[in-house]
Tab-separated table of C-alpha atoms and ligand atoms in Angstrom:
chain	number	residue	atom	x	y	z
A	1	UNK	CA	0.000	0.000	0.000
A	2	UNK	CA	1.218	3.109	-1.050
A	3	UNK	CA	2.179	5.536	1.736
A	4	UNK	CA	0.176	8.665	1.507
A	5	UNK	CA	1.320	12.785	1.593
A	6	UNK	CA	1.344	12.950	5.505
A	7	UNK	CA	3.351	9.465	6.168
A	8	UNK	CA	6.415	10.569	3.707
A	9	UNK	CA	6.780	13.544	5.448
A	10	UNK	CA	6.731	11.859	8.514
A	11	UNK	CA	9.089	9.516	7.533
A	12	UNK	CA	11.394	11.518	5.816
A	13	UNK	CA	11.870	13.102	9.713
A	14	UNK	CA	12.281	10.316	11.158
A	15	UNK	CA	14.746	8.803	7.961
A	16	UNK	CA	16.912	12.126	9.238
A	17	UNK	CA	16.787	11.203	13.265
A	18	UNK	CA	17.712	7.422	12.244
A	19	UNK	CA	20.930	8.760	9.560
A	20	UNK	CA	21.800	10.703	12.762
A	21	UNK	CA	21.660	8.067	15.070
A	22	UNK	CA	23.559	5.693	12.434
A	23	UNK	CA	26.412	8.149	11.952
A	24	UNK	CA	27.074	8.628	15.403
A	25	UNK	CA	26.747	4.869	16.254
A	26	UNK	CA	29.131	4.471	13.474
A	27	UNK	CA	31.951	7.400	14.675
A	28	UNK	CA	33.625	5.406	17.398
A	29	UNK	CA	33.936	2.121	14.950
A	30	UNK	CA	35.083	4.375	11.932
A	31	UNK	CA	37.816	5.581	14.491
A	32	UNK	CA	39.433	2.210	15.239
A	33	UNK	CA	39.233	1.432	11.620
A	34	UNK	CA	36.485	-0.724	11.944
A	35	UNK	CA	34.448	-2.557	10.074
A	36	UNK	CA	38.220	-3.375	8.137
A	37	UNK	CA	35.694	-4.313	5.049
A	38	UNK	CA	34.750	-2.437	1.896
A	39	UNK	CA	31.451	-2.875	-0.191
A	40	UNK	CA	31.754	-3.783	-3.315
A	41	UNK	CA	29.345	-4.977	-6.498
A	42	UNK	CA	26.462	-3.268	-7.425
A	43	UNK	CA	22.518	-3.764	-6.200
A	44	UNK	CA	20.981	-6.031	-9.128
A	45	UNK	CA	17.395	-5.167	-7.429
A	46	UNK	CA	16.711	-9.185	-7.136
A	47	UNK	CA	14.665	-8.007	-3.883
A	48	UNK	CA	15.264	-10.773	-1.552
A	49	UNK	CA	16.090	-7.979	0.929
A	50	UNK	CA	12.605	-7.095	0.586
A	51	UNK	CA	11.291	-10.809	1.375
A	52	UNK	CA	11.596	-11.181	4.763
A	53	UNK	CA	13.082	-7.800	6.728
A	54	UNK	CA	14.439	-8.499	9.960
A	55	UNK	CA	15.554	-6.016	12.923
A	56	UNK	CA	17.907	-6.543	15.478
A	57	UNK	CA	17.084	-4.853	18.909
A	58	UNK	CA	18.094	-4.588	21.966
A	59	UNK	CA	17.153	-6.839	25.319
A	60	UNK	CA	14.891	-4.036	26.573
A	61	UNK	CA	12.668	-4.096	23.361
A	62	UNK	CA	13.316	-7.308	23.096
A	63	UNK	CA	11.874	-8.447	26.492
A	64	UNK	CA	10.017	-5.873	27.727
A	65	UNK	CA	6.113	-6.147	26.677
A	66	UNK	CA	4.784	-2.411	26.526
A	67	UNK	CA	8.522	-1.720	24.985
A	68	UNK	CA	8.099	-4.280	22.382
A	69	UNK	CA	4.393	-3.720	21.759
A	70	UNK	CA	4.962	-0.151	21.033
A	71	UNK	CA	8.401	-1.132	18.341
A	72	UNK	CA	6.095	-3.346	16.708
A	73	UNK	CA	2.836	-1.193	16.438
A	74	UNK	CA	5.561	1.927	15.024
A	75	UNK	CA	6.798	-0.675	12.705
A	76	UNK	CA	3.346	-1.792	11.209
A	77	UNK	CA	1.818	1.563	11.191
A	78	UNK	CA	4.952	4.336	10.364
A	79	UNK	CA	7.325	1.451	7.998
A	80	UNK	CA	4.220	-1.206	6.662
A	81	UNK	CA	5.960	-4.308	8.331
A	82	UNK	CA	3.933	-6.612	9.676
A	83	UNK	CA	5.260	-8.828	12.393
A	84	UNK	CA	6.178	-12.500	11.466
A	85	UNK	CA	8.341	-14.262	13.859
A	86	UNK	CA	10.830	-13.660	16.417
A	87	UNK	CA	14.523	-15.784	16.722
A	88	UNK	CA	15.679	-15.369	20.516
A	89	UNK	CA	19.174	-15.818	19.908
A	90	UNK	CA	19.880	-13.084	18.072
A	91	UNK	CA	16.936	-10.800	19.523
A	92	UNK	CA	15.212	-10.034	15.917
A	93	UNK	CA	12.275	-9.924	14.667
A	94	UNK	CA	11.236	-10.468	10.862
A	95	UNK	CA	8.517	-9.337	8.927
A	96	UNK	CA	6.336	-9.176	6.017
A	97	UNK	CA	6.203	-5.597	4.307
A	98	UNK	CA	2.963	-4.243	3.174
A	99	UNK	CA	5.145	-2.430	0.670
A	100	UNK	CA	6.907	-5.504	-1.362
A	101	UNK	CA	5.052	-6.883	-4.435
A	102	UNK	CA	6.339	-10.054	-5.011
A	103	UNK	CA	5.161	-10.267	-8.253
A	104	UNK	CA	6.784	-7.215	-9.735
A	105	UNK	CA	9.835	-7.793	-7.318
A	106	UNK	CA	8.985	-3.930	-6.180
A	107	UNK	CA	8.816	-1.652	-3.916
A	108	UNK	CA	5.523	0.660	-3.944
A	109	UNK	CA	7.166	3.455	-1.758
A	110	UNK	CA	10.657	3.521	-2.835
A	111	UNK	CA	10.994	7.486	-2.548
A	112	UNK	CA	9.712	7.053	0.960
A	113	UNK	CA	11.413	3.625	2.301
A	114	UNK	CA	12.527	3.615	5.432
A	115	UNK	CA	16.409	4.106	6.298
A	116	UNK	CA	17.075	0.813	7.273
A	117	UNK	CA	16.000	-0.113	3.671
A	118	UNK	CA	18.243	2.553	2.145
A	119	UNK	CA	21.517	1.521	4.658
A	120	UNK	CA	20.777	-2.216	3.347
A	121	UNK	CA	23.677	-3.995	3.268
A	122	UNK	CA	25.706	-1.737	5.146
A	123	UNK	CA	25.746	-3.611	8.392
A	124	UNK	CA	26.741	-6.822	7.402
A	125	UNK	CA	30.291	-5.080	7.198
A	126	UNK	CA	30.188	-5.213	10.851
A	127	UNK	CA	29.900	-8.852	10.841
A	128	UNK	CA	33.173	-10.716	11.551
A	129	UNK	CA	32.664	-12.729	8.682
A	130	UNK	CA	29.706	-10.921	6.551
A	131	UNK	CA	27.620	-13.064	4.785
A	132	UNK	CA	24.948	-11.543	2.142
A	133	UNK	CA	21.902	-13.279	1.112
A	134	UNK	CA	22.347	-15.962	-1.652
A	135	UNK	CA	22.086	-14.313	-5.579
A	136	UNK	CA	23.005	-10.110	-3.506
A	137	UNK	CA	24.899	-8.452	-6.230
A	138	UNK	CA	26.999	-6.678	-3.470
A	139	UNK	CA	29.976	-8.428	-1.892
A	140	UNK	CA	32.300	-7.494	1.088
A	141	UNK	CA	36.335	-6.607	0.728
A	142	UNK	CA	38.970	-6.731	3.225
A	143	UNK	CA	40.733	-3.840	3.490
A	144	UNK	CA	43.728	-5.273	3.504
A	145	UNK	CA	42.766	-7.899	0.811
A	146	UNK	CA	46.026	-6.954	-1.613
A	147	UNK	CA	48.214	-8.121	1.504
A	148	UNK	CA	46.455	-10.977	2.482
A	149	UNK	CA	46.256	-12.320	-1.087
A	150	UNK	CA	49.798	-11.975	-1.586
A	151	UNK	CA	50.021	-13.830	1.525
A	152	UNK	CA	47.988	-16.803	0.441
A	153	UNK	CA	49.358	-16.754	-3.095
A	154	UNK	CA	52.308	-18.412	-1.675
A	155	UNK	CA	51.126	-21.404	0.010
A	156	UNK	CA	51.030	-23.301	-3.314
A	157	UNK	CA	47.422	-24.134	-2.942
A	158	UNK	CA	45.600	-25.805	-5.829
A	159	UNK	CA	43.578	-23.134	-8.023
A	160	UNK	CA	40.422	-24.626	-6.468
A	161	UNK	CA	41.530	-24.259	-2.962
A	162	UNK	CA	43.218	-20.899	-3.337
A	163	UNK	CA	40.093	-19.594	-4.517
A	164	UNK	CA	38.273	-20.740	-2.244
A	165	UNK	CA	40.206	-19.489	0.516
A	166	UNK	CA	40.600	-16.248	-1.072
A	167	UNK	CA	36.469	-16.277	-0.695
A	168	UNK	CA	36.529	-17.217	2.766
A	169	UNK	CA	38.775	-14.329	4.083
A	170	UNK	CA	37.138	-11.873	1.504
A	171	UNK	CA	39.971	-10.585	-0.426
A	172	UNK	CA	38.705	-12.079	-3.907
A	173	UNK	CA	34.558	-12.121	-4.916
B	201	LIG	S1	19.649	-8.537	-1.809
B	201	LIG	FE1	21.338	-7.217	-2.507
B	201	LIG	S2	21.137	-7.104	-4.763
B	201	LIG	FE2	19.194	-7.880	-3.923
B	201	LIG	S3	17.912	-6.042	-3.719
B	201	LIG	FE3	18.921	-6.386	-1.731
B	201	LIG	S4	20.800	-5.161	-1.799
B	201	LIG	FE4	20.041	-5.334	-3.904
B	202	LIG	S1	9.845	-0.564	2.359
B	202	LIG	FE1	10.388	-0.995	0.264
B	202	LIG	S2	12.617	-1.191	0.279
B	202	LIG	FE2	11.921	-1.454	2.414
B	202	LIG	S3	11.585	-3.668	2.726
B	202	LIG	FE3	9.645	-2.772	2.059
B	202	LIG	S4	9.616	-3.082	-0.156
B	202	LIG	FE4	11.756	-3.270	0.530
């Protein structure tokens, strides 16, 4: 469903609090030269992104009923996500969004998406090892990828092996 006049301009202020929240959440890695990967590739719009959005949250949404009730009620009415599932381990939730067409492979708001959407796949970089979802045109590269394949170059690894390695410790697609 479409979002109408009032919700983009809603959501654009609330895109602005969230960029301002992400770039200050973001200083103190950027400092210590985190996340130590690049992104690379391009966005093919395949829209399996769109499938199934999960968010991460913290133990006090997580947990906390009124907390929790009140994330997911903002996320159905303001974003178009309806609730799916939870996974306790990680502390995420997944939805369905009111916004995908799965036919088309589209999104009916793009202008108006929310930031998480447009940040998408930004935080996998954070990840130890990041891991993108199967047929992603993006991939990520280690900073230090021209050392580290010089480095595994020498090993006299089979083609195979070498590039699979080379995959494994991101410094080759
Ligand atoms: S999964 Fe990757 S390539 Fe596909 S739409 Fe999302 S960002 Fe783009
Ligand atoms: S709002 Fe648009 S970009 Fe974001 S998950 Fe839904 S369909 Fe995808």
């Amino acid at each position: 469903v479409r979002d109408a006049l009032l919700l983009q301009v809603f959501k654009r202020v609330v895109r602005a609090c969230h960029a301002i929240d992400l770039a200050s959440s973001r200083l103190l890695p950027s400092l210590r030269g985190e996340p130590g990967f690049e992104l690379r590739g391009t966005c093919n719009m395949c829209g399996q992104c769109c499938e199934t959005p999960t968010i991460q949250v913290p133990r006090v949404i997580f947990y906390l009923k009124t907390v929790r009730w009140l994330i997911l009620t903002w996320q159905r009415n303001v974003n178009g996500f309806e609730y799916l599932s939870q996974d306790r381990r990680s502390r995420t939730f997944s939805f369905r969004c009111t916004h995908w067409d799965p036919e088309t492979k589209r999104c009916d708001s793009y202008n108006s998406r929310p930031g998480m959407c447009r940040d998408y796949p930004h935080p996998l970089l954070y990840a130890p090892n990041p891991e993108f979802l199967p047929g992603c045109g993006h991939y990520a590269m280690r900073e230090d990828a021209h050392d580290i394949e010089a480095s595994l170059d020498e090993l006299g690894l089979s083609p195979e092996k070498l590039d699979e390695v080379k995959r494994r410790f991101h410094v080759h697609r």
